[in-house]
Amino acid sequence: MSTSSEALLDLSAADRLLGSAVSALSDPDVPAGHAAYAALLIEHLSQQLSRAQLHAAEAVRRTGAHKLDADSLQAIADGGLEPTPQQVEAAAGRTTGGRTHFKKALDLLAGWLNVPVSTARERLSSADCLIAQVTDAGEPAAPALPVLAAALDDPGTDPRLVISAARKLRAADKDLGTGPEAEQTRAELQELALELIRSQPATARKHISALIAQAVGEQRPPEALLSQIGIYPLGIRNGLERFLVKLLPSQGETMHAIFRAIDNPKTMAGNRDALAEQAAALVDDGAAPGWDDESTMPDWAKAADDADGTGDGTGGDGEGTEGTEGETPEASEPGGEPGGEPGGEPGGELDSAAGPPDNQPAEARKAELPGPFEDLRPELRHLLGLMAVLQANGPGALASDGHAVITPQIGVLLDYDKMLESGRDFAVTTSGIPIPAGQVRAMVCNAGLYPVVLNGKSRILDLGRTQRLFSKPQARAIRAAYRGCGYPGCSMPAHRCELDHLDKWERGGRTDIESSDLFCEIHHIARHCGLFHSVKVKGSRPMVLLPRELDPEQRLQFNTYFFSPSEALRLAEWARQATALWRAGQLDATIADP
């Protein structure tokens, strides 16, 4: 029996075994540990399957399987999912130069295996990148991305991340251009992507996307960028007015700074009530303030005011009243979401369930709104806060109702070592957005910017401020430098995290930057419960040591979720070095008490 025949029988057996194992998981008495173990093994099988799908697609194309004659396809169908050895041998098939059911490999994958066309096309494209290309003459050629291709079959590398990186690089192929310099850029991107996949698998997808976007942006001259920034109206769709906003990275940080201010009640002063009123007005026309002087009210407004039957106008029966009959405002439709469909799913504009009927009093409809402003989903909260800024007279001014508006604070982190070394890729905002050197020079000319100077290990060297701070300067420095929760893979941003004393104050500890860390509420409590450890390292930001059951290798780790790709790579390299030194007893490090 041939090797390929044995492989087919193995695949058939694997299919039966997997189905049996999955069926066992439905047992109500399955132990929790076995359920977790099964999830681990199935996830590993998923990695194997993603790799196998590419090899299968490439093999179909390479062997010309789409040219199999009708008898060969029938032999495969007869064998089914549980073939006998004889059926496997009979399914070897033969190709023909005559007319067949499928013109190309894509047609076989989509038309015979029912793989969606877009998915089949992606698999073949990924096979070009990672296994082998096909020349115009039909001859096999080297893969388009040789560095990533070498890692596809590496058992220690997640092939799903490799495939994802290959697709992103292939999508950016035209933007990267041609010529020796472009080829060098592609090779460097592959190396960096592979390093991120192996050292930071939890955040690799995010960093690789940013890495490629940054490389593409560097290929474009400033004039090309300036020619495309702006606000583009996209018209109304599904009851919503849409705009596309394109910004320079330095401008985008202003938006992020505004959003951080909106999310922090301490920076919003009394604006919570004003913004909550804006939210209420989205679903309640009566929430808007009344006419200042009724004597100046035009006829159409008087008619609308009498439409509820409480006045002496003609609007009570709907006749002679404009806009009171036959039209229901979108924001008041059942379902609760402005512009949404009735009975929509939770997570609409106000994240509420179906609202009361339109004929209920305004007070009843208001009661259905979420109470605290913070309960609104972030996208709506940010929009309302941004609208308040746009409608105000200017930064630092007061709105017409006397509420304070937002003055964004923008932080830029400067890698001192890299700034001296190359003068490139040394600046990043506190939101993790890389800023080109030219834009950095323009930003430091503006008021309201505070620079934070770091070394390559994210140790804070200096904190610059444009004004006297009434809040804690150390807190600003730590939040700016650490960006978010210190637990690896956590996506909680810094402004929603808590400062953590690694040296307990009650035991004589000092409130120093080097002995402080930043954690979200959940991981802050988890650390004090001893579920993981913070490690103080001299000359570096603190690291995290996960328990052996989560990290058998017992590595010192950073959370790089909020860092730029180049920063994440530097931190990953430093973490590797620190782990090696720590195991050799050569690192000045202390595990903090819970």
Coordinates of C-alpha atoms in Angstrom, one line a residue:
M1 CA 0.0 0.0 0.0
S2 CA 1.3 3.4 -1.0
T3 CA 2.2 6.1 1.6
S4 CA -0.7 8.3 0.3
S5 CA -3.1 5.4 0.7
E6 CA -2.0 4.9 4.3
A7 CA -2.4 8.7 4.9
L8 CA -6.0 8.6 3.7
L9 CA -6.9 5.7 6.0
D10 CA -5.3 7.6 8.9
L11 CA -7.4 10.7 8.1
S12 CA -10.5 8.6 8.0
A13 CA -9.7 7.1 11.4
A14 CA -8.9 10.5 12.8
D15 CA -12.3 11.7 11.7
R16 CA -14.0 8.9 13.5
L17 CA -11.9 9.3 16.6
L18 CA -12.6 13.1 16.7
G19 CA -16.3 12.6 16.3
S20 CA -16.4 10.0 19.1
A21 CA -14.3 12.3 21.4
V22 CA -16.6 15.3 20.8
S23 CA -19.7 13.2 21.5
A24 CA -18.2 12.2 24.9
L25 CA -18.0 15.9 25.9
S26 CA -21.8 16.0 25.9
D27 CA -21.9 13.7 28.9
P28 CA -23.3 15.7 31.8
D29 CA -20.9 13.9 34.2
V30 CA -17.7 14.8 32.3
P31 CA -15.2 16.1 34.8
A32 CA -14.2 19.8 34.5
G33 CA -10.5 18.9 34.2
H34 CA -11.3 16.6 31.2
A35 CA -13.3 19.3 29.6
A36 CA -10.4 21.7 29.9
Y37 CA -8.0 19.1 28.6
A38 CA -10.2 18.3 25.7
A39 CA -10.4 22.0 24.8
L40 CA -6.5 22.1 24.8
L41 CA -6.2 19.1 22.5
I42 CA -8.9 20.3 20.2
E43 CA -7.3 23.7 19.9
H44 CA -4.0 22.0 18.9
L45 CA -5.9 19.9 16.3
S46 CA -7.3 23.2 15.0
Q47 CA -3.7 24.4 14.4
Q48 CA -2.9 21.2 12.6
L49 CA -6.0 21.5 10.5
S50 CA -5.3 25.0 9.4
R51 CA -1.8 23.8 8.2
A52 CA -3.3 20.7 6.6
Q53 CA -5.9 22.8 4.6
L54 CA -3.2 24.8 2.9
H55 CA -1.2 21.6 2.0
A56 CA -4.3 20.0 0.7
A57 CA -5.2 23.0 -1.5
E58 CA -1.7 23.2 -2.8
A59 CA -1.7 19.4 -3.6
V60 CA -5.0 19.7 -5.4
R61 CA -3.5 22.5 -7.6
R62 CA -0.1 20.8 -8.1
T63 CA -1.5 17.4 -9.1
G64 CA -4.2 18.9 -11.4
A65 CA -6.9 17.1 -9.4
H66 CA -9.5 19.4 -11.0
K67 CA -8.9 17.4 -14.2
L68 CA -10.1 14.1 -12.7
D69 CA -12.5 12.3 -14.9
A70 CA -16.0 11.3 -13.8
D71 CA -15.2 7.7 -12.9
S72 CA -12.4 8.9 -10.6
L73 CA -14.7 11.3 -8.7
Q74 CA -17.3 8.6 -8.5
A75 CA -14.7 6.3 -6.9
I76 CA -13.9 8.9 -4.2
A77 CA -17.7 9.3 -3.6
D78 CA -18.1 5.6 -3.2
G79 CA -15.4 5.4 -0.6
G80 CA -16.9 8.2 1.4
L81 CA -15.6 9.0 4.9
E82 CA -14.9 5.4 5.9
P83 CA -13.3 3.8 3.0
T84 CA -11.8 0.3 2.9
P85 CA -8.2 -0.2 1.8
Q86 CA -9.5 -1.4 -1.6
Q87 CA -11.6 1.7 -2.1
V88 CA -8.6 3.9 -1.2
E89 CA -6.5 2.2 -3.9
A90 CA -9.3 2.5 -6.5
A91 CA -9.6 6.2 -5.7
A92 CA -6.1 7.0 -7.1
G93 CA -7.9 8.2 -10.2
R94 CA -6.7 9.5 -13.5
T95 CA -6.8 12.9 -15.1
T96 CA -7.8 13.7 -18.6
G97 CA -7.2 16.4 -21.1
G98 CA -10.8 16.4 -22.1
R99 CA -13.7 18.4 -20.7
T100 CA -14.2 17.9 -16.9
H101 CA -16.5 19.3 -14.2
F102 CA -14.0 21.8 -13.0
K103 CA -11.7 24.3 -14.9
K104 CA -9.2 24.9 -12.1
A105 CA -8.4 24.0 -8.5
L106 CA -10.5 26.9 -7.2
D107 CA -13.6 25.4 -8.9
L108 CA -13.0 22.0 -7.4
L109 CA -12.6 23.4 -3.8
A110 CA -15.7 25.6 -4.1
G111 CA -17.9 23.4 -6.3
W112 CA -17.1 19.9 -5.1
L113 CA -16.1 20.5 -1.4
N114 CA -18.5 23.4 -0.9
V115 CA -15.7 25.6 0.4
P116 CA -16.8 29.3 0.1
V117 CA -15.1 30.8 -3.0
S118 CA -13.4 33.6 -0.9
T119 CA -12.0 31.0 1.5
A120 CA -10.8 28.8 -1.3
R121 CA -9.1 31.7 -2.9
E122 CA -7.4 32.7 0.3
R123 CA -6.1 29.1 0.8
L124 CA -4.6 29.0 -2.6
S125 CA -3.1 32.5 -2.2
S126 CA -1.7 31.5 1.2
A127 CA -0.3 28.3 -0.5
D128 CA 1.5 30.6 -3.0
C129 CA 3.1 32.5 -0.1
L130 CA 4.0 29.6 2.2
I131 CA 4.3 26.4 0.2
A132 CA 4.9 26.9 -3.5
Q133 CA 3.9 29.2 -6.3
V134 CA 2.9 28.2 -9.9
T135 CA 4.5 30.0 -12.8
D136 CA 2.6 31.0 -15.9
A137 CA 3.9 27.9 -17.6
G138 CA 2.4 25.8 -14.8
E139 CA 5.7 24.9 -13.2
P140 CA 6.2 25.0 -9.4
A141 CA 8.3 27.9 -8.0
A142 CA 9.6 28.9 -4.6
P143 CA 7.0 30.4 -2.1
A144 CA 6.6 34.1 -2.2
L145 CA 7.3 34.6 1.5
P146 CA 10.3 32.2 2.1
V147 CA 10.9 33.3 5.8
L148 CA 7.4 32.6 6.9
A149 CA 7.2 29.5 4.6
A150 CA 10.0 27.9 6.6
A151 CA 8.0 28.4 9.8
L152 CA 4.7 27.0 8.5
D153 CA 5.5 23.4 9.4
D154 CA 7.4 24.2 12.6
P155 CA 5.6 22.3 15.4
G156 CA 6.5 25.0 17.9
T157 CA 4.9 27.8 15.9
D158 CA 1.1 28.4 15.6
P159 CA 0.5 28.0 11.8
R160 CA -2.7 30.1 12.1
L161 CA -0.6 33.1 13.0
V162 CA 1.8 32.4 10.2
I163 CA -1.0 32.2 7.7
S164 CA -2.6 35.4 9.0
A165 CA 0.7 37.2 8.7
A166 CA 1.1 35.9 5.1
R167 CA -2.3 37.2 4.1
K168 CA -1.7 40.6 5.6
L169 CA 1.7 40.9 3.8
R170 CA 0.1 39.7 0.5
A171 CA -2.6 42.3 0.8
A172 CA 0.0 45.0 1.2
D173 CA 2.1 43.7 -1.7
K174 CA 1.2 46.5 -4.1
D175 CA 1.6 49.2 -1.6
L176 CA 5.1 48.1 -0.7
G177 CA 6.2 48.6 -4.4
T178 CA 8.8 47.0 -6.4
G179 CA 12.6 47.0 -6.6
P180 CA 15.5 45.9 -4.3
E181 CA 14.4 48.3 -1.5
A182 CA 10.9 46.9 -1.5
E183 CA 12.2 43.3 -1.5
Q184 CA 14.4 44.2 1.5
T185 CA 11.3 45.6 3.3
R186 CA 9.3 42.5 2.6
A187 CA 12.2 40.3 4.0
E188 CA 12.4 42.5 7.1
L189 CA 8.7 42.4 7.7
Q190 CA 8.7 38.6 7.5
E191 CA 11.5 38.4 10.1
L192 CA 9.8 40.8 12.4
A193 CA 6.4 39.1 12.0
L194 CA 7.9 35.7 12.8
E195 CA 9.6 37.1 15.8
L196 CA 6.3 38.5 17.1
I197 CA 4.5 35.2 16.4
R198 CA 7.1 33.3 18.5
S199 CA 7.6 35.8 21.3
Q200 CA 4.2 37.5 21.6
P201 CA 1.6 35.0 20.2
A202 CA -1.2 36.5 22.3
T203 CA -0.8 40.0 20.6
A204 CA 0.9 39.0 17.4
R205 CA -2.0 39.7 15.1
K206 CA -2.4 43.2 16.4
H207 CA 1.3 44.0 16.2
I208 CA 1.8 42.5 12.7
S209 CA -1.1 44.6 11.4
A210 CA 0.4 47.7 12.9
L211 CA 3.9 46.8 11.6
I212 CA 2.7 46.4 8.0
A213 CA 0.6 49.5 8.2
Q214 CA 3.6 51.5 9.5
A215 CA 5.8 50.1 6.7
V216 CA 3.3 51.0 4.1
G217 CA 2.9 54.5 5.5
E218 CA 6.6 55.0 5.4
Q219 CA 6.6 54.3 1.7
R220 CA 4.3 57.2 1.1
P221 CA 5.6 60.8 0.9
P222 CA 4.0 63.4 3.2
E223 CA 2.3 65.0 0.2
A224 CA 0.4 61.8 -0.5
L225 CA -0.7 61.5 3.1
L226 CA -1.8 65.2 3.2
S227 CA -3.8 64.7 0.0
Q228 CA -6.0 62.1 1.6
I229 CA -6.6 63.2 5.2
G230 CA -10.0 64.7 5.9
I231 CA -13.6 63.9 6.8
Y232 CA -15.5 62.2 4.0
P233 CA -19.4 62.0 4.2
L234 CA -20.6 58.6 3.2
G235 CA -24.3 59.4 3.3
I236 CA -27.1 57.8 5.2
R237 CA -27.5 54.0 5.5
N238 CA -29.9 52.2 7.7
G239 CA -30.9 55.4 9.3
L240 CA -27.4 56.5 10.3
E241 CA -25.3 59.3 8.9
R242 CA -21.9 57.9 8.2
F243 CA -18.5 59.7 8.0
L244 CA -15.1 58.4 7.1
V245 CA -12.3 60.2 9.1
K246 CA -8.7 59.9 7.9
L247 CA -6.1 61.4 10.1
L248 CA -2.3 61.6 10.5
P249 CA -1.1 59.6 13.4
S250 CA -0.3 62.7 15.4
Q251 CA -3.9 63.9 14.8
G252 CA -5.3 60.5 15.7
E253 CA -3.7 60.8 19.1
T254 CA -5.8 63.9 19.8
M255 CA -8.9 61.8 19.3
H256 CA -7.6 59.1 21.6
A257 CA -6.8 61.7 24.2
I258 CA -10.4 63.1 24.0
F259 CA -11.8 59.6 24.4
R260 CA -9.6 58.9 27.5
A261 CA -10.9 62.2 29.0
I262 CA -14.5 61.2 28.3
D263 CA -14.0 57.8 30.0
N264 CA -12.5 59.4 33.1
P265 CA -15.2 61.1 35.3
K266 CA -12.6 63.2 37.1
T267 CA -11.7 65.0 34.0
M268 CA -15.3 65.6 32.9
A269 CA -16.3 67.8 35.9
G270 CA -20.0 68.3 35.7
N271 CA -20.3 67.1 32.1
R272 CA -21.8 63.7 33.0
D273 CA -25.3 65.1 33.5
A274 CA -25.0 67.1 30.3
L275 CA -23.9 64.2 28.2
A276 CA -26.6 62.0 29.8
E277 CA -29.1 64.5 28.6
Q278 CA -27.7 64.2 25.1
A279 CA -28.1 60.5 25.3
A280 CA -31.7 60.9 26.5
A281 CA -32.5 63.3 23.7
L282 CA -31.5 60.6 21.1
V283 CA -34.6 58.6 22.0
D284 CA -36.9 61.3 23.4
D285 CA -37.9 64.4 21.4
G286 CA -39.3 65.8 24.6
A287 CA -35.9 65.9 26.2
A288 CA -35.0 68.9 24.2
P289 CA -35.5 72.3 26.0
G290 CA -38.7 74.1 25.2
W291 CA -39.1 77.3 23.2
D292 CA -37.6 80.3 25.1
D293 CA -40.4 82.7 24.3
E294 CA -43.7 81.4 23.1
S295 CA -44.6 84.7 21.6
T296 CA -41.9 84.2 19.0
M297 CA -42.9 80.6 18.3
P298 CA -43.7 80.1 14.6
D299 CA -47.0 78.5 13.6
W300 CA -45.4 75.1 12.7
A301 CA -43.9 74.9 16.2
K302 CA -47.2 75.9 17.9
A303 CA -49.0 73.2 15.8
A304 CA -46.4 70.6 16.9
D305 CA -46.7 71.8 20.5
D306 CA -50.5 71.3 20.4
A307 CA -50.3 67.9 18.8
D308 CA -50.6 66.1 22.1
G309 CA -54.0 67.5 22.7
T310 CA -53.1 69.7 25.7
G311 CA -53.3 73.0 23.9
D312 CA -55.9 74.8 21.9
G313 CA -54.3 74.3 18.5
T314 CA -55.5 72.0 15.8
G315 CA -52.8 69.4 16.2
G316 CA -54.8 67.2 18.6
D317 CA -56.6 65.2 15.9
G318 CA -53.7 65.1 13.6
E319 CA -55.2 67.4 11.0
G320 CA -53.4 70.5 9.9
T321 CA -50.3 69.4 11.9
E322 CA -47.1 68.8 10.1
G323 CA -45.1 65.8 11.1
T324 CA -47.4 64.5 13.8
E325 CA -49.3 61.8 11.9
G326 CA -48.0 59.1 9.6
E327 CA -44.3 59.6 10.5
T328 CA -42.6 58.0 13.5
P329 CA -39.2 59.3 14.4
E330 CA -36.6 56.5 13.9
A331 CA -35.3 57.0 17.4
S332 CA -38.6 56.1 18.9
E333 CA -39.2 52.9 17.0
P334 CA -39.7 49.7 19.1
G335 CA -36.4 48.1 19.6
G336 CA -34.8 51.1 21.3
E337 CA -32.0 51.7 18.9
P338 CA -32.0 55.0 16.9
G339 CA -32.1 54.0 13.3
G340 CA -32.0 50.3 14.2
E341 CA -34.5 47.6 13.3
P342 CA -37.4 46.7 15.6
G343 CA -36.5 44.0 18.1
G344 CA -32.8 44.4 17.5
E345 CA -30.2 42.6 19.5
P346 CA -28.6 44.2 22.7
G347 CA -25.7 46.5 22.0
G348 CA -27.6 49.1 20.0
E349 CA -27.2 52.8 20.3
L350 CA -28.2 52.8 24.0
D351 CA -27.5 49.1 24.7
S352 CA -31.0 48.6 25.8
A353 CA -33.8 46.2 25.2
A354 CA -37.0 47.0 23.3
G355 CA -38.3 50.4 24.5
P356 CA -41.8 51.3 25.4
P357 CA -44.4 52.3 22.8
D358 CA -44.3 55.8 21.3
N359 CA -47.6 56.7 22.9
Q360 CA -46.2 56.4 26.5
P361 CA -45.3 59.6 28.4
A362 CA -41.8 60.9 28.1
E363 CA -41.2 60.1 31.7
A364 CA -41.9 56.4 31.0
R365 CA -39.5 56.4 28.1
K366 CA -36.8 58.1 30.1
A367 CA -37.1 55.5 32.7
E368 CA -36.0 52.9 30.2
L369 CA -32.6 54.6 29.6
P370 CA -29.5 53.3 31.5
G371 CA -28.8 55.3 34.6
P372 CA -25.1 56.1 34.8
F373 CA -23.5 57.7 31.8
E374 CA -20.6 55.2 32.1
D375 CA -23.1 52.3 31.4
L376 CA -23.4 53.5 27.8
R377 CA -21.2 51.5 25.4
P378 CA -17.9 53.2 24.7
E379 CA -18.6 54.1 21.1
L380 CA -21.7 56.1 22.0
R381 CA -20.1 57.6 25.0
H382 CA -17.1 58.8 22.9
L383 CA -19.5 60.2 20.2
L384 CA -21.5 62.2 22.7
G385 CA -18.3 63.6 24.4
L386 CA -16.8 64.5 21.0
M387 CA -20.0 66.3 20.0
A388 CA -19.8 68.3 23.2
V389 CA -16.3 69.4 22.3
L390 CA -17.3 70.3 18.7
Q391 CA -20.3 72.3 19.9
A392 CA -18.3 74.2 22.5
N393 CA -16.6 77.6 21.9
G394 CA -13.1 76.1 22.2
P395 CA -10.8 74.0 24.4
G396 CA -11.2 74.9 28.1
A397 CA -14.3 76.9 27.5
L398 CA -17.7 76.3 29.0
A399 CA -20.7 75.1 27.1
S400 CA -23.8 77.2 27.0
D401 CA -25.3 75.3 30.0
G402 CA -22.2 76.0 32.1
H403 CA -20.8 72.6 32.0
A404 CA -17.1 72.2 31.4
V405 CA -15.9 70.6 28.1
I406 CA -12.8 68.5 27.4
T407 CA -9.3 69.7 27.1
P408 CA -7.3 66.7 25.7
Q409 CA -3.9 65.9 27.1
I410 CA -1.5 64.3 24.6
G411 CA 1.5 62.3 25.7
V412 CA 4.4 61.2 23.5
L413 CA 6.9 58.6 24.6
L414 CA 10.5 59.1 23.4
D415 CA 13.0 56.2 23.3
Y416 CA 16.1 58.0 24.2
D417 CA 18.5 55.3 23.2
K418 CA 16.9 54.8 19.8
M419 CA 16.6 58.5 19.2
L420 CA 20.4 58.9 19.5
E421 CA 21.1 55.7 17.6
S422 CA 19.1 56.1 14.4
G423 CA 16.7 59.1 14.7
R424 CA 13.9 56.9 13.4
D425 CA 11.0 55.1 14.9
F426 CA 11.8 56.5 18.4
A427 CA 8.5 58.1 19.3
V428 CA 5.1 56.6 20.1
T429 CA 2.0 58.1 21.7
T430 CA 0.5 56.9 24.9
S431 CA -2.1 55.1 22.8
G432 CA 0.7 53.1 21.1
I433 CA 0.6 54.9 17.8
P434 CA 4.0 55.3 16.2
I435 CA 4.8 58.9 15.2
P436 CA 7.2 59.7 12.4
A437 CA 10.1 62.0 13.4
G438 CA 8.8 65.0 11.3
Q439 CA 5.4 64.9 13.0
V440 CA 7.1 64.6 16.4
R441 CA 9.0 67.8 15.8
A442 CA 5.7 69.5 14.8
M443 CA 3.9 68.2 17.9
V444 CA 6.4 69.4 20.4
C445 CA 5.8 73.0 19.2
N446 CA 2.2 72.8 20.5
A447 CA 1.0 73.5 24.0
G448 CA -0.6 70.7 26.0
L449 CA 1.9 68.1 25.1
Y450 CA 3.9 66.2 27.8
P451 CA 6.9 64.1 26.7
V452 CA 7.9 61.0 28.6
V453 CA 11.5 59.9 28.0
L454 CA 12.2 56.2 28.4
N455 CA 15.1 53.9 27.8
G456 CA 14.8 50.6 25.8
K457 CA 13.6 48.7 28.8
S458 CA 10.7 51.1 29.4
R459 CA 12.3 52.6 32.5
I460 CA 11.2 56.2 33.0
L461 CA 14.1 58.6 32.8
D462 CA 12.4 61.9 32.8
L463 CA 8.9 63.4 32.9
G464 CA 8.2 66.7 31.2
R465 CA 5.1 68.7 32.0
T466 CA 3.6 71.9 30.6
Q467 CA 1.7 72.8 33.7
R468 CA 1.6 72.3 37.4
L469 CA -0.3 69.0 38.1
F470 CA -2.7 68.7 40.9
S471 CA -3.0 65.0 40.3
K472 CA -0.1 62.7 41.0
P473 CA 2.8 63.2 38.5
Q474 CA 4.0 59.7 39.2
A475 CA 0.6 58.2 38.2
R476 CA 0.7 60.1 34.9
A477 CA 4.2 58.8 34.3
I478 CA 3.4 55.2 35.0
R479 CA 0.2 55.3 33.0
A480 CA 2.0 56.9 30.1
A481 CA 4.9 54.4 30.1
Y482 CA 3.0 51.2 30.8
R483 CA -0.1 52.0 28.6
G484 CA -2.3 49.4 30.2
C485 CA -2.7 46.4 32.6
G486 CA 0.6 44.6 33.2
Y487 CA -0.9 41.1 32.9
P488 CA 0.2 39.5 29.6
G489 CA -2.6 39.7 27.0
C490 CA -4.9 42.0 29.0
S491 CA -6.5 44.7 26.9
M492 CA -7.6 47.1 29.6
P493 CA -6.1 50.6 28.9
A494 CA -4.2 52.5 31.5
H495 CA -6.8 55.1 32.4
R496 CA -9.1 52.2 33.6
C497 CA -6.3 50.5 35.6
E498 CA -5.2 50.9 39.2
L499 CA -1.8 51.7 40.5
D500 CA -0.3 48.8 42.5
H501 CA 2.3 49.2 45.3
L502 CA 4.7 46.3 44.9
D503 CA 6.3 47.3 48.2
K504 CA 3.5 47.2 50.8
W505 CA 3.1 50.6 52.4
E506 CA 2.2 49.1 55.8
R507 CA 5.5 47.3 55.8
G508 CA 7.6 50.4 55.2
G509 CA 7.5 50.3 51.4
R510 CA 8.0 53.5 49.5
T511 CA 5.8 54.9 46.7
D512 CA 8.5 54.9 44.0
I513 CA 8.0 54.5 40.3
E514 CA 10.3 51.5 40.2
S515 CA 8.2 49.7 42.8
S516 CA 4.9 50.4 41.3
D517 CA 2.9 48.6 38.6
L518 CA -0.4 49.0 36.8
F519 CA -3.2 46.5 36.7
C520 CA -6.9 46.4 35.9
E521 CA -9.2 45.7 38.8
I522 CA -9.5 42.0 38.1
H523 CA -5.7 41.4 37.8
H524 CA -5.0 43.7 40.7
I525 CA -7.1 41.5 43.0
A526 CA -5.6 38.4 41.3
R527 CA -2.1 39.4 42.2
H528 CA -2.9 40.1 45.8
C529 CA -4.6 36.7 45.9
G530 CA -1.3 35.1 44.8
L531 CA -2.6 33.9 41.4
F532 CA 0.5 35.3 39.7
H533 CA 3.5 37.4 40.7
S534 CA 5.0 40.7 39.9
V535 CA 8.8 40.8 39.6
K536 CA 10.7 44.0 40.3
V537 CA 13.8 44.3 38.1
K538 CA 16.5 46.9 38.7
G539 CA 16.6 49.4 35.8
S540 CA 13.4 48.1 34.1
R541 CA 9.7 48.2 34.5
P542 CA 8.3 45.4 36.5
M543 CA 7.6 42.0 34.8
V544 CA 5.1 39.3 35.4
L545 CA 5.7 35.6 36.4
L546 CA 2.7 33.4 35.7
P547 CA 2.2 30.2 37.6
R548 CA 3.7 27.0 36.3
E549 CA 0.3 25.6 35.2
L550 CA -0.2 28.6 32.9
D551 CA 3.5 29.0 31.8
P552 CA 5.5 25.7 32.2
E553 CA 8.6 27.5 31.0
Q554 CA 8.4 30.0 33.8
R555 CA 9.4 33.1 31.8
L556 CA 9.5 36.7 32.9
Q557 CA 6.9 38.5 30.7
F558 CA 5.6 41.9 29.7
N559 CA 2.2 42.8 28.4
T560 CA 2.9 44.3 25.0
Y561 CA -0.7 44.7 23.9
F562 CA -0.6 48.5 24.0
F563 CA 2.9 48.9 22.5
S564 CA 4.0 49.5 19.0
P565 CA 5.5 46.5 17.1
S566 CA 9.1 47.7 17.4
E567 CA 8.6 48.4 21.2
A568 CA 7.0 44.9 21.6
L569 CA 10.0 43.3 19.9
R570 CA 12.4 45.2 22.1
L571 CA 10.5 44.3 25.3
A572 CA 10.3 40.6 24.2
E573 CA 14.1 40.5 23.6
W574 CA 14.7 42.1 27.0
A575 CA 12.3 39.6 28.6
R576 CA 14.3 36.7 27.1
Q577 CA 17.6 38.2 28.3
A578 CA 16.2 38.9 31.8
T579 CA 14.8 35.3 32.0
A580 CA 18.2 33.8 31.1
L581 CA 20.0 36.1 33.6
W582 CA 17.4 35.4 36.3
R583 CA 17.8 31.6 35.9
A584 CA 21.5 32.0 36.1
G585 CA 21.2 34.1 39.3
Q586 CA 22.7 37.2 37.6
L587 CA 19.6 39.4 37.6
D588 CA 18.9 42.0 40.3
A589 CA 15.2 41.0 40.6
T590 CA 12.8 40.5 43.5
I591 CA 9.4 38.8 43.5
A592 CA 6.9 41.1 45.1
D593 CA 4.8 39.8 48.0
P594 CA 1.1 39.4 47.1

